[in-house]
Coordinates of C-alpha atoms in Angstrom, one line a residue:
Chain A
M28 CA 58.1 93.5 -47.2
R29 CA 60.7 91.4 -45.3
R30 CA 64.3 92.2 -43.3
L31 CA 66.3 94.7 -44.8
P32 CA 68.8 95.5 -43.0
A33 CA 70.9 98.5 -41.9
G34 CA 74.0 97.3 -44.3
L35 CA 72.2 98.3 -47.3
A36 CA 74.2 101.1 -47.9
A37 CA 77.1 98.5 -47.2
V38 CA 75.5 96.5 -49.9
A39 CA 74.4 99.2 -51.9
L40 CA 77.6 100.7 -52.9
L41 CA 79.3 97.8 -53.4
A42 CA 76.5 96.7 -55.6
V43 CA 76.8 100.5 -58.0
T44 CA 81.1 99.6 -57.3
A45 CA 80.3 96.4 -59.4
T46 CA 78.4 96.9 -61.5
A47 CA 80.4 100.0 -62.3
C48 CA 83.5 97.8 -63.2
G49 CA 80.9 96.1 -65.3
S50 CA 80.1 93.1 -64.1
S51 CA 80.5 90.2 -65.9
S52 CA 77.3 88.3 -64.2
S53 CA 74.7 90.9 -65.6
D54 CA 73.9 89.5 -69.0
D55 CA 72.3 86.8 -67.0
S56 CA 68.8 86.6 -69.4
G57 CA 69.4 84.5 -72.2
S58 CA 67.6 84.9 -74.9
S59 CA 66.8 81.3 -76.9
S60 CA 66.1 80.6 -80.8
D61 CA 61.9 80.1 -80.1
G62 CA 62.2 83.0 -78.7
V63 CA 61.9 82.0 -75.3
T64 CA 63.6 84.8 -72.6
T65 CA 65.0 83.0 -69.3
V66 CA 63.7 85.6 -66.0
K67 CA 64.9 85.1 -63.0
V68 CA 63.1 87.4 -60.0
G69 CA 64.1 87.6 -56.7
V70 CA 61.2 86.6 -54.5
I71 CA 60.6 86.4 -50.8
P72 CA 57.6 83.2 -49.9
I73 CA 55.1 85.0 -48.4
V74 CA 51.4 85.7 -49.0
D75 CA 52.6 89.1 -51.4
V76 CA 53.9 87.5 -54.1
A77 CA 51.3 84.6 -54.5
P78 CA 49.3 87.2 -57.7
V79 CA 53.6 85.7 -60.0
Y80 CA 53.5 82.7 -58.7
L81 CA 49.8 82.3 -60.3
G82 CA 50.7 84.3 -63.1
V83 CA 52.8 81.6 -63.5
K84 CA 51.0 78.9 -63.1
Q85 CA 47.7 80.2 -65.6
G86 CA 51.0 80.6 -67.8
F87 CA 50.4 84.9 -68.5
Y88 CA 54.0 85.1 -68.5
K89 CA 54.3 82.3 -70.6
K90 CA 52.4 84.0 -73.8
R91 CA 54.8 86.8 -73.8
G92 CA 57.8 84.7 -74.2
L93 CA 58.5 84.9 -70.6
D94 CA 60.2 81.9 -68.8
L95 CA 60.2 82.5 -65.7
T96 CA 62.1 81.3 -62.1
L97 CA 61.1 82.6 -59.0
E98 CA 63.9 82.9 -56.9
T99 CA 62.9 82.3 -52.8
S100 CA 65.6 84.3 -51.1
Q101 CA 64.5 85.4 -47.0
G102 CA 64.6 89.2 -47.8
G103 CA 64.9 92.6 -49.4
A104 CA 68.6 92.0 -48.4
A105 CA 69.5 89.7 -50.7
I106 CA 66.8 90.9 -53.1
V107 CA 67.8 94.1 -53.9
P108 CA 72.0 93.7 -54.8
G109 CA 70.9 91.3 -56.3
V110 CA 69.0 93.0 -59.0
V111 CA 71.4 95.8 -59.1
S112 CA 74.4 93.6 -60.1
G113 CA 72.3 91.5 -62.6
Q114 CA 71.9 88.5 -60.6
F115 CA 68.2 88.6 -60.5
E116 CA 65.7 90.4 -63.7
F117 CA 63.3 92.0 -61.7
G118 CA 63.1 91.8 -57.5
F119 CA 60.0 92.3 -54.8
S120 CA 60.7 94.5 -52.2
N121 CA 59.0 96.8 -49.7
T122 CA 58.3 100.6 -50.8
T123 CA 60.0 101.7 -48.5
S124 CA 62.8 100.6 -49.0
L125 CA 63.3 101.1 -52.4
M126 CA 62.8 104.8 -51.7
V127 CA 65.2 104.4 -49.0
A128 CA 67.4 102.6 -51.8
R129 CA 66.8 105.5 -54.4
S130 CA 67.5 108.6 -52.1
R131 CA 71.5 105.7 -51.6
N132 CA 71.5 106.5 -55.6
V133 CA 71.4 103.4 -55.7
P134 CA 70.2 102.2 -59.5
V135 CA 66.9 100.7 -58.6
K136 CA 63.5 101.2 -60.5
A137 CA 59.4 100.0 -59.8
V138 CA 58.1 98.2 -62.5
A139 CA 54.4 96.8 -61.8
N140 CA 52.5 97.3 -58.4
G141 CA 53.4 94.3 -55.9
V142 CA 50.7 95.0 -53.0
A143 CA 48.2 97.3 -50.8
S144 CA 46.4 97.8 -48.2
T145 CA 43.2 96.3 -48.0
G146 CA 42.2 99.2 -46.6
K147 CA 39.7 98.1 -44.2
A148 CA 41.1 99.1 -40.4
G149 CA 40.5 96.3 -38.3
A150 CA 40.3 93.7 -41.3
D151 CA 44.2 94.7 -43.5
F152 CA 47.0 91.8 -43.3
G153 CA 48.9 93.6 -41.6
G154 CA 48.3 95.6 -38.0
V155 CA 49.8 96.4 -34.6
V156 CA 48.6 93.4 -31.9
V157 CA 48.6 93.4 -28.6
K158 CA 47.9 90.7 -26.2
G159 CA 44.0 90.1 -24.8
D160 CA 44.3 91.5 -21.8
S161 CA 46.8 94.0 -22.3
P162 CA 46.0 97.8 -20.9
V163 CA 46.4 99.2 -24.5
K164 CA 42.5 99.8 -26.2
S165 CA 43.6 102.5 -28.8
P166 CA 46.9 103.3 -31.0
K167 CA 47.0 106.5 -28.7
D168 CA 48.1 103.8 -26.1
L169 CA 51.4 103.1 -27.7
A170 CA 53.1 106.1 -26.7
G171 CA 55.8 105.1 -24.1
K172 CA 55.4 101.5 -25.1
K173 CA 58.3 98.7 -26.7
V174 CA 56.4 97.6 -30.1
A175 CA 58.1 95.0 -32.3
V176 CA 58.4 95.3 -36.4
N177 CA 60.6 93.5 -38.1
T178 CA 63.3 96.3 -39.6
L179 CA 63.8 99.1 -38.1
K180 CA 63.6 102.0 -39.9
N181 CA 61.4 100.5 -42.2
I182 CA 58.2 101.1 -43.5
G183 CA 57.3 99.3 -40.0
D184 CA 58.1 101.8 -36.9
T185 CA 57.3 104.6 -40.1
S186 CA 53.6 103.8 -40.6
V187 CA 53.1 103.0 -37.1
R188 CA 53.7 106.3 -35.7
E189 CA 51.8 107.7 -38.3
S190 CA 48.9 105.3 -36.2
V191 CA 50.2 107.1 -32.7
R192 CA 50.2 110.4 -34.1
K193 CA 47.1 110.2 -36.0
A194 CA 45.7 108.6 -32.2
G195 CA 46.8 111.9 -30.8
G196 CA 49.8 109.3 -28.9
D197 CA 53.1 111.3 -28.9
P198 CA 55.1 109.1 -32.1
K199 CA 58.5 109.9 -30.8
S200 CA 58.3 107.9 -27.2
V201 CA 57.4 104.9 -28.9
Q202 CA 60.0 102.3 -28.9
F203 CA 60.5 100.1 -31.3
V204 CA 63.1 96.4 -31.6
E205 CA 63.9 94.6 -34.1
L206 CA 62.3 91.0 -33.8
A207 CA 61.6 88.7 -37.2
F208 CA 57.6 88.6 -37.6
D209 CA 57.4 84.6 -37.0
Q210 CA 58.7 84.8 -33.6
M211 CA 55.9 87.6 -32.9
P212 CA 53.6 85.8 -31.5
A213 CA 56.2 83.9 -29.1
A214 CA 57.4 87.4 -28.0
L215 CA 53.6 88.9 -27.1
A216 CA 52.2 86.0 -25.6
A217 CA 55.7 85.9 -23.1
G218 CA 55.2 89.5 -22.5
Q219 CA 59.3 90.1 -23.7
V220 CA 57.5 93.0 -26.3
D221 CA 54.1 95.3 -25.6
A222 CA 52.9 95.4 -29.0
A223 CA 54.2 93.4 -32.3
W224 CA 53.5 94.5 -35.6
V225 CA 52.2 91.7 -38.0
V226 CA 51.7 90.5 -41.4
E227 CA 50.0 87.4 -42.6
P228 CA 50.2 84.7 -41.5
S229 CA 51.7 85.5 -38.3
L230 CA 48.6 88.0 -37.5
S231 CA 46.3 85.0 -38.0
V232 CA 48.8 83.5 -35.8
A233 CA 49.0 85.6 -33.1
E234 CA 44.9 86.5 -33.2
E235 CA 44.7 82.6 -32.8
Q236 CA 46.5 83.1 -30.0
G237 CA 44.8 85.5 -28.2
A238 CA 45.8 88.8 -29.4
R239 CA 44.4 91.4 -30.3
V240 CA 44.5 94.4 -33.3
V241 CA 45.2 98.2 -31.7
A242 CA 45.7 99.4 -35.1
S243 CA 45.7 99.3 -38.6
N244 CA 48.8 101.1 -39.4
F245 CA 48.6 100.7 -42.9
V246 CA 45.2 101.5 -43.2
D247 CA 46.4 105.0 -41.2
V248 CA 49.2 105.7 -43.0
S249 CA 46.2 105.7 -46.3
P250 CA 43.4 103.7 -47.4
D251 CA 45.1 102.8 -50.9
L252 CA 48.6 102.2 -49.5
T253 CA 51.1 100.4 -51.4
I254 CA 53.6 98.5 -49.7
A255 CA 55.4 96.7 -51.9
L256 CA 56.6 97.0 -55.5
Y257 CA 58.2 95.3 -58.4
F258 CA 61.3 96.1 -59.2
T259 CA 64.4 96.3 -62.2
S260 CA 68.0 97.7 -62.1
D261 CA 68.6 101.5 -64.6
K262 CA 71.0 99.2 -66.4
L263 CA 68.4 96.6 -67.5
A264 CA 65.2 99.3 -67.7
Q265 CA 67.5 101.3 -69.6
Q266 CA 68.9 98.0 -71.7
D267 CA 66.4 96.0 -72.5
P268 CA 62.8 98.1 -72.3
E269 CA 60.8 95.3 -74.5
L270 CA 61.7 92.9 -70.9
V271 CA 60.5 95.2 -69.1
K272 CA 57.2 95.8 -70.6
K273 CA 56.5 92.6 -71.3
F274 CA 57.5 91.7 -67.5
A275 CA 54.8 94.2 -66.6
E276 CA 52.2 93.8 -68.7
A277 CA 52.1 90.0 -67.9
T278 CA 52.5 91.0 -63.8
R279 CA 49.4 92.8 -63.9
E280 CA 47.3 90.7 -65.5
S281 CA 48.7 88.2 -62.5
L282 CA 47.5 91.3 -59.9
A283 CA 44.1 91.8 -61.8
Y284 CA 44.0 87.9 -61.8
A285 CA 44.9 86.8 -58.1
G286 CA 42.5 89.9 -57.2
S287 CA 39.7 88.1 -59.0
H288 CA 40.5 84.4 -57.3
P289 CA 40.8 84.5 -53.8
D290 CA 40.5 80.9 -53.7
E291 CA 43.3 80.5 -55.8
V292 CA 45.7 82.6 -54.4
R293 CA 44.8 79.9 -51.4
E294 CA 45.3 77.5 -53.4
I295 CA 48.6 78.4 -54.5
L296 CA 50.1 79.5 -51.6
A297 CA 49.8 76.1 -49.8
T298 CA 52.8 74.8 -52.9
Y299 CA 55.7 77.8 -51.5
T300 CA 54.8 78.3 -47.9
K301 CA 54.3 75.8 -45.9
I302 CA 51.5 77.6 -43.9
P303 CA 48.8 75.5 -42.2
E304 CA 45.4 74.8 -43.6
K305 CA 44.2 76.0 -40.1
T306 CA 45.4 79.4 -41.1
L307 CA 45.8 79.6 -44.1
Q308 CA 42.0 79.7 -44.5
A309 CA 41.2 81.8 -42.0
L310 CA 44.0 84.5 -42.6
T311 CA 43.6 88.2 -44.4
L312 CA 44.7 88.5 -48.6
P313 CA 45.9 91.8 -49.1
R314 CA 44.4 93.6 -52.2
W315 CA 47.1 93.2 -55.8
P316 CA 45.4 96.3 -57.5
E317 CA 47.3 96.5 -60.9
E318 CA 48.3 99.8 -59.9
P319 CA 50.9 101.6 -57.5
D320 CA 48.8 104.4 -55.6
R321 CA 51.2 107.6 -56.2
A322 CA 49.6 109.7 -53.4
S323 CA 49.9 107.0 -50.5
L324 CA 53.0 106.5 -51.8
E325 CA 54.2 110.3 -51.4
R326 CA 52.6 109.8 -47.9
L327 CA 54.8 107.4 -47.5
G328 CA 57.9 109.0 -48.6
E329 CA 56.7 112.2 -46.6
L330 CA 56.4 110.8 -44.0
G331 CA 60.2 108.4 -44.5
R332 CA 61.8 112.0 -44.5
Q333 CA 60.3 113.5 -41.2
D334 CA 61.6 109.9 -40.0
G335 CA 65.1 110.5 -40.5
L336 CA 64.8 107.5 -43.3
F337 CA 66.2 110.3 -46.0
D338 CA 66.3 114.0 -46.2
E339 CA 64.7 114.4 -48.8
A340 CA 61.6 112.6 -50.2
P341 CA 62.4 110.6 -52.7
D342 CA 61.8 111.9 -56.4
L343 CA 58.5 109.6 -57.2
D344 CA 58.8 109.9 -61.3
T345 CA 62.7 108.9 -61.0
L346 CA 61.9 105.7 -58.9
L347 CA 57.8 104.9 -60.1
P348 CA 57.2 103.2 -64.1
Chain B
M19 CA 94.7 34.0 -37.9
T20 CA 93.9 37.7 -37.9
R21 CA 96.3 40.0 -35.6
A22 CA 93.8 41.0 -33.4
A23 CA 93.2 37.6 -32.9
V24 CA 96.9 36.6 -32.0
N25 CA 96.4 40.3 -30.0
G26 CA 95.2 38.2 -26.7
G27 CA 91.3 38.3 -27.3
P28 CA 90.4 39.1 -24.1
S29 CA 91.7 43.3 -24.6
D30 CA 89.6 43.5 -28.0
V31 CA 86.4 41.8 -26.2
R32 CA 86.9 44.2 -23.6
R33 CA 87.1 47.2 -26.1
R34 CA 84.3 45.7 -28.0
G35 CA 81.7 45.9 -25.0
A36 CA 82.8 48.6 -24.4
G37 CA 81.9 50.1 -27.6
R38 CA 78.4 48.9 -26.8
G39 CA 77.7 50.0 -23.8
N40 CA 78.4 53.6 -25.2
A41 CA 75.9 53.2 -27.9
L42 CA 73.9 51.8 -25.5
L43 CA 74.4 54.8 -22.8
G44 CA 74.3 57.2 -25.6
L45 CA 70.6 55.8 -26.8
A46 CA 69.5 56.1 -23.7
G47 CA 70.3 60.1 -23.2
L48 CA 69.0 60.8 -26.7
C49 CA 65.3 58.3 -25.9
G50 CA 65.7 60.8 -22.7
F51 CA 65.6 64.0 -24.6
L52 CA 62.9 62.5 -26.8
A53 CA 60.7 62.3 -23.6
L54 CA 61.7 65.4 -22.1
I55 CA 60.6 66.6 -25.3
E56 CA 57.4 65.2 -24.9
A57 CA 56.8 65.8 -21.2
L58 CA 57.4 69.9 -21.8
P59 CA 54.9 71.0 -23.9
R60 CA 52.6 68.1 -22.2
L61 CA 53.3 68.9 -18.9
G62 CA 52.5 72.6 -19.6
F63 CA 56.0 73.9 -18.8
V64 CA 55.5 75.9 -22.6
S65 CA 53.5 76.1 -25.0
P66 CA 53.3 73.8 -27.6
D67 CA 52.4 76.7 -30.0
H68 CA 56.0 77.2 -29.8
L69 CA 57.4 73.9 -28.8
P70 CA 55.7 71.0 -30.2
P71 CA 55.9 67.6 -27.9
T72 CA 58.1 64.7 -30.3
S73 CA 55.1 62.4 -31.5
S74 CA 54.4 65.3 -33.7
I75 CA 57.1 66.5 -34.4
A76 CA 58.0 62.5 -35.8
A77 CA 54.7 63.3 -37.4
A78 CA 55.5 66.0 -39.0
L79 CA 58.9 64.2 -40.0
A80 CA 57.5 61.3 -41.6
E81 CA 54.7 63.6 -44.0
E82 CA 58.1 65.6 -45.0
T83 CA 60.1 62.2 -45.8
S84 CA 57.0 61.7 -48.2
D85 CA 57.6 64.9 -50.7
A86 CA 59.5 64.7 -53.1
A87 CA 60.8 68.1 -52.5
F88 CA 62.0 67.5 -49.7
W89 CA 64.4 64.7 -50.9
T90 CA 65.8 67.3 -53.6
A91 CA 65.8 69.9 -50.6
L92 CA 68.0 67.4 -49.0
G93 CA 70.6 67.0 -52.0
D94 CA 71.4 70.3 -52.3
T95 CA 72.1 70.4 -48.8
L96 CA 74.3 67.8 -48.8
T97 CA 75.6 68.6 -52.5
G98 CA 76.6 72.2 -51.5
W99 CA 78.4 70.7 -48.2
A100 CA 80.0 68.1 -49.8
L101 CA 81.7 70.4 -52.5
G102 CA 82.5 72.5 -50.3
L103 CA 83.7 70.4 -47.9
L104 CA 86.4 69.2 -50.6
I105 CA 87.5 72.5 -52.2
A106 CA 88.0 73.7 -48.8
T107 CA 90.6 70.4 -48.0
A108 CA 92.0 70.3 -51.0
A109 CA 93.0 74.2 -51.4
G110 CA 94.1 74.1 -47.1
I111 CA 95.8 71.0 -47.5
T112 CA 97.4 73.0 -50.4
A113 CA 98.5 76.1 -48.8
G114 CA 99.2 74.6 -45.8
M115 CA 102.3 72.3 -47.7
V116 CA 103.3 75.7 -49.4
I117 CA 103.4 78.1 -47.1
S118 CA 105.0 75.6 -44.6
I119 CA 107.4 74.5 -47.5
V120 CA 108.8 78.2 -48.9
P121 CA 111.0 79.3 -46.7
Y122 CA 109.7 83.1 -44.7
L123 CA 106.1 82.6 -46.3
R124 CA 104.5 81.0 -43.4
E125 CA 106.5 84.1 -40.9
A126 CA 105.0 86.6 -43.9
T127 CA 101.6 85.5 -44.2
A128 CA 101.0 84.8 -40.3
S129 CA 99.5 88.1 -38.9
T130 CA 97.0 87.6 -42.6
V131 CA 95.9 84.7 -42.2
E132 CA 94.7 85.9 -38.5
F133 CA 93.4 88.4 -39.5
L134 CA 91.3 86.5 -42.0
R135 CA 90.6 83.9 -40.0
P136 CA 87.9 85.1 -37.3
I137 CA 86.0 87.3 -40.0
P138 CA 83.1 85.1 -39.8
S139 CA 82.0 83.2 -42.7
V140 CA 78.4 84.9 -42.1
A141 CA 80.2 88.1 -43.4
L142 CA 80.2 87.2 -46.1
I143 CA 76.6 87.2 -47.2
P144 CA 75.6 90.4 -48.9
L145 CA 79.3 89.7 -51.1
A146 CA 78.0 86.5 -51.7
V147 CA 74.4 87.5 -53.5
L148 CA 76.4 90.3 -54.9
L149 CA 78.9 88.2 -56.5
F150 CA 76.4 84.7 -57.6
G151 CA 72.6 85.6 -56.4
T152 CA 71.1 83.1 -54.0
D153 CA 72.1 79.9 -56.1
L154 CA 74.4 77.3 -54.5
R155 CA 77.9 79.0 -55.8
S156 CA 76.8 81.5 -52.4
T157 CA 76.9 78.5 -50.1
L158 CA 80.2 77.7 -51.5
L159 CA 81.5 80.6 -50.8
L160 CA 80.9 80.4 -47.0
V161 CA 81.0 77.1 -46.7
V162 CA 84.8 77.2 -48.7
Y163 CA 85.6 80.1 -46.2
A164 CA 84.9 78.3 -43.1
A165 CA 86.3 75.2 -43.6
F166 CA 89.6 76.6 -45.2
W167 CA 91.2 77.5 -42.3
Q168 CA 89.6 75.1 -39.8
V169 CA 92.1 72.8 -42.6
L170 CA 95.1 74.9 -43.3
V171 CA 95.6 76.1 -39.6
Q172 CA 96.1 72.4 -38.6
V173 CA 98.0 71.5 -41.4
L174 CA 101.1 75.0 -40.6
Y175 CA 100.9 72.9 -37.1
G176 CA 101.1 69.7 -38.1
V177 CA 104.0 70.7 -40.1
Q178 CA 105.4 72.5 -38.3
D179 CA 105.3 69.9 -35.5
T180 CA 107.9 67.4 -37.3
D181 CA 110.8 65.6 -35.8
P182 CA 113.9 68.2 -37.0
V183 CA 116.0 64.9 -36.5
A184 CA 113.4 63.4 -39.1
E185 CA 113.9 66.3 -40.9
E186 CA 117.1 66.5 -41.2
T187 CA 117.6 62.9 -41.1
A188 CA 115.8 62.9 -44.6
R189 CA 118.2 66.0 -45.9
S190 CA 121.2 64.2 -45.2
Y191 CA 120.3 61.2 -47.5
G192 CA 119.4 63.9 -50.3
L193 CA 116.1 63.4 -50.4
G194 CA 114.1 65.9 -52.3
T195 CA 111.5 68.5 -51.8
W196 CA 108.5 66.3 -52.7
A197 CA 110.5 62.9 -51.8
R198 CA 110.3 65.2 -48.3
I199 CA 106.8 66.4 -48.2
R200 CA 105.8 62.4 -49.2
H201 CA 108.0 60.8 -46.5
V202 CA 108.2 63.1 -43.8
L203 CA 105.9 65.6 -43.5
W204 CA 102.3 64.4 -44.7
P205 CA 102.8 61.5 -42.4
T206 CA 104.2 63.8 -39.1
A207 CA 101.1 66.6 -40.3
L208 CA 98.6 64.2 -41.3
P209 CA 96.9 63.0 -37.6
Y210 CA 95.9 67.1 -37.9
V211 CA 95.2 67.6 -41.2
M212 CA 92.2 65.2 -40.3
T213 CA 91.2 66.8 -37.3
G214 CA 90.5 69.8 -39.3
V215 CA 89.1 67.8 -41.9
R216 CA 86.8 66.4 -39.2
L217 CA 86.4 70.1 -38.0
A218 CA 86.2 71.3 -41.0
A219 CA 83.3 68.4 -41.8
A220 CA 80.9 70.4 -38.8
V221 CA 81.9 73.3 -39.9
S222 CA 81.0 73.0 -43.4
L223 CA 77.4 71.8 -43.1
V224 CA 76.9 74.6 -40.6
L225 CA 77.2 77.1 -42.9
A226 CA 75.5 75.2 -46.0
I227 CA 72.5 75.0 -43.8
T228 CA 72.8 79.3 -42.3
A229 CA 73.1 80.0 -46.6
E230 CA 70.5 78.7 -46.9
L231 CA 68.9 79.6 -44.4
V232 CA 69.4 83.9 -44.2
I233 CA 70.8 83.9 -48.5
G234 CA 67.7 81.5 -49.4
A235 CA 69.9 78.9 -51.8
P236 CA 68.1 75.6 -52.4
G237 CA 68.4 73.1 -49.1
L238 CA 67.1 72.2 -46.1
G239 CA 68.0 75.3 -44.2
A240 CA 65.3 77.4 -46.7
R241 CA 62.9 74.8 -45.9
I242 CA 63.1 75.3 -42.5
A243 CA 62.7 78.8 -43.4
V244 CA 59.4 78.5 -45.2
A245 CA 58.6 76.7 -42.1
Q246 CA 59.8 79.3 -40.0
T247 CA 57.4 81.7 -41.3
S248 CA 54.3 80.1 -42.5
H249 CA 54.2 79.1 -38.4
A250 CA 54.5 75.6 -39.2
V251 CA 56.2 75.3 -36.3
P252 CA 56.5 70.7 -36.0
D253 CA 58.2 71.3 -39.4
M254 CA 60.3 73.5 -39.0
Y255 CA 61.5 71.4 -35.7
A256 CA 60.8 68.2 -37.8
L257 CA 63.5 69.8 -40.4
V258 CA 65.7 71.1 -37.6
A259 CA 66.0 67.2 -36.1
V260 CA 67.0 65.8 -40.1
T261 CA 70.2 68.6 -40.2
G262 CA 70.7 67.4 -36.5
L263 CA 71.1 63.6 -37.8
I264 CA 73.1 64.7 -41.1
G265 CA 74.8 66.2 -38.7
V266 CA 75.4 63.0 -36.7
L267 CA 76.1 60.4 -39.1
I268 CA 78.5 63.6 -40.5
N269 CA 81.0 63.1 -37.6
A270 CA 80.7 59.3 -37.2
G271 CA 81.9 59.4 -41.2
A272 CA 84.6 61.6 -40.5
R273 CA 85.9 59.5 -37.1
A274 CA 85.2 56.0 -39.0
V275 CA 87.6 57.9 -41.9
E276 CA 90.5 59.0 -40.0
R277 CA 90.9 55.4 -38.3
R278 CA 90.8 54.3 -41.1
S279 CA 94.2 56.6 -42.8
L280 CA 95.2 57.0 -39.4
A281 CA 95.6 53.0 -38.4
W282 CA 99.2 52.9 -38.2
H283 CA 99.4 56.1 -36.0
Q284 CA 100.0 55.3 -32.4
S285 CA 96.9 57.8 -31.1
V286 CA 94.6 55.3 -32.8
R287 CA 96.4 51.7 -32.1
G288 CA 96.2 52.9 -28.8
E289 CA 99.9 51.2 -27.3
V290 CA 103.0 52.8 -26.4
S291 CA 105.5 50.9 -28.0
P292 CA 108.3 51.3 -24.9

């Protein structure tokens, strides 16, 4: 969901080389005698991964013999190579990043659903915001404007272009600049950018500071858009299908639990983030369906191809579980 | 009777008095800075949403220090810093001595050293993650890489500074390699080495925090990153202030070590003999 720098290709190459050379560090998951397997999951400490934290707390992983350690890193840049080289058994990444990785032959495979759009325009957990007094009234007006996204050539610019396209504007004329989500409210207030694509909690913070949502770009791609997935390496998927199956089951249970217990989600957020109480209560939670939505991913792949992220839309059969 | 007393009290008193005066001035500067941070958001020059006043940063700091996780993070950062500095110093001194002593090695390695030295440690982040994931070892890789060159280069300069007469004298008295290192090269190089270690100590801290911030290895940096993405702005500044404080302490400590180990050297004695 966060930064996956352009260096992905280089990293991927390194990762492939490392695995091809039989990296010695890929057997971290140790089965102890009592049948408990220690599993490392690379996550980003953001709202999206709350279900896994809840699942650990509720014992959904433990009862399947998985002792989960959540390793927080600052973005896909650290998670993808971490998973491919076997430092982590599983990782969390946004769908477009995984498609880009897959199209460059990085051996990643989704194992469970991650997070999805709420599907409600104007009430999603991510959206494009402008200053309260901005002349931009609809996504169409974003044409020719400077829009901040957290990572260029990723799900942000692809989906914002789709919003502009759907509203009848010229998607090619939108200028994208790269900025971290947490800096966007300030950049918007200072007028450094005309609009910003933000996700929670930055969305709530921007709104508190007077920003206005003009587009729900996820919803414009597909109301059921699957935004992120949990994934593993091809190697682990082949070597230990039993482990992958257990993780997938426990994650599915966690996703369902999070979906039906929003108050506990807000509570658990206070343990691994530092989101201030006021924002915590105000923020819009995403949806956590148990399965990825294939149709939405096909659409996202098609948009990625149109925007030149990859030459042909990736084969979802190799990517999805 | 102590030497200071024999050496004439007045100058000593004067020096100590100046030290106290400097400390007072430093304190006044700090207070002024804190007052400025308090005033800027209150007077509306910047939004308190983006730069909270000193008082709310202090409140956040107080809250941090009552959290056990904060102390764990502080311990993680200091462990990464200390281990990294230790490894870099040992490796830097050893490599520097070997390169200086073995004939032609210095010439043979010069271009390689100059090639590797300017590579920013941060550029190694993908490699660190690939090899070690997000744990302490990733932090160490970055810290050691950055700090190593600081020490190595100073050792090289230090050894080069050896008085050729002293070196020749040692040779003609039949001192072996080890004895020459011990009695001629090392004392000459020591002031340089100490400068290198002091620089490396600061660089190590910067890199330890950076690694945690960017990779997410456990420590204060990772805590800053979480505060940042969570929009806990006062918290973030409180943690940044803590890293600044550690920096001040490390620098003061490094200077003390430097003074102590070079007590015999004229740069510290402050008296020119002739």
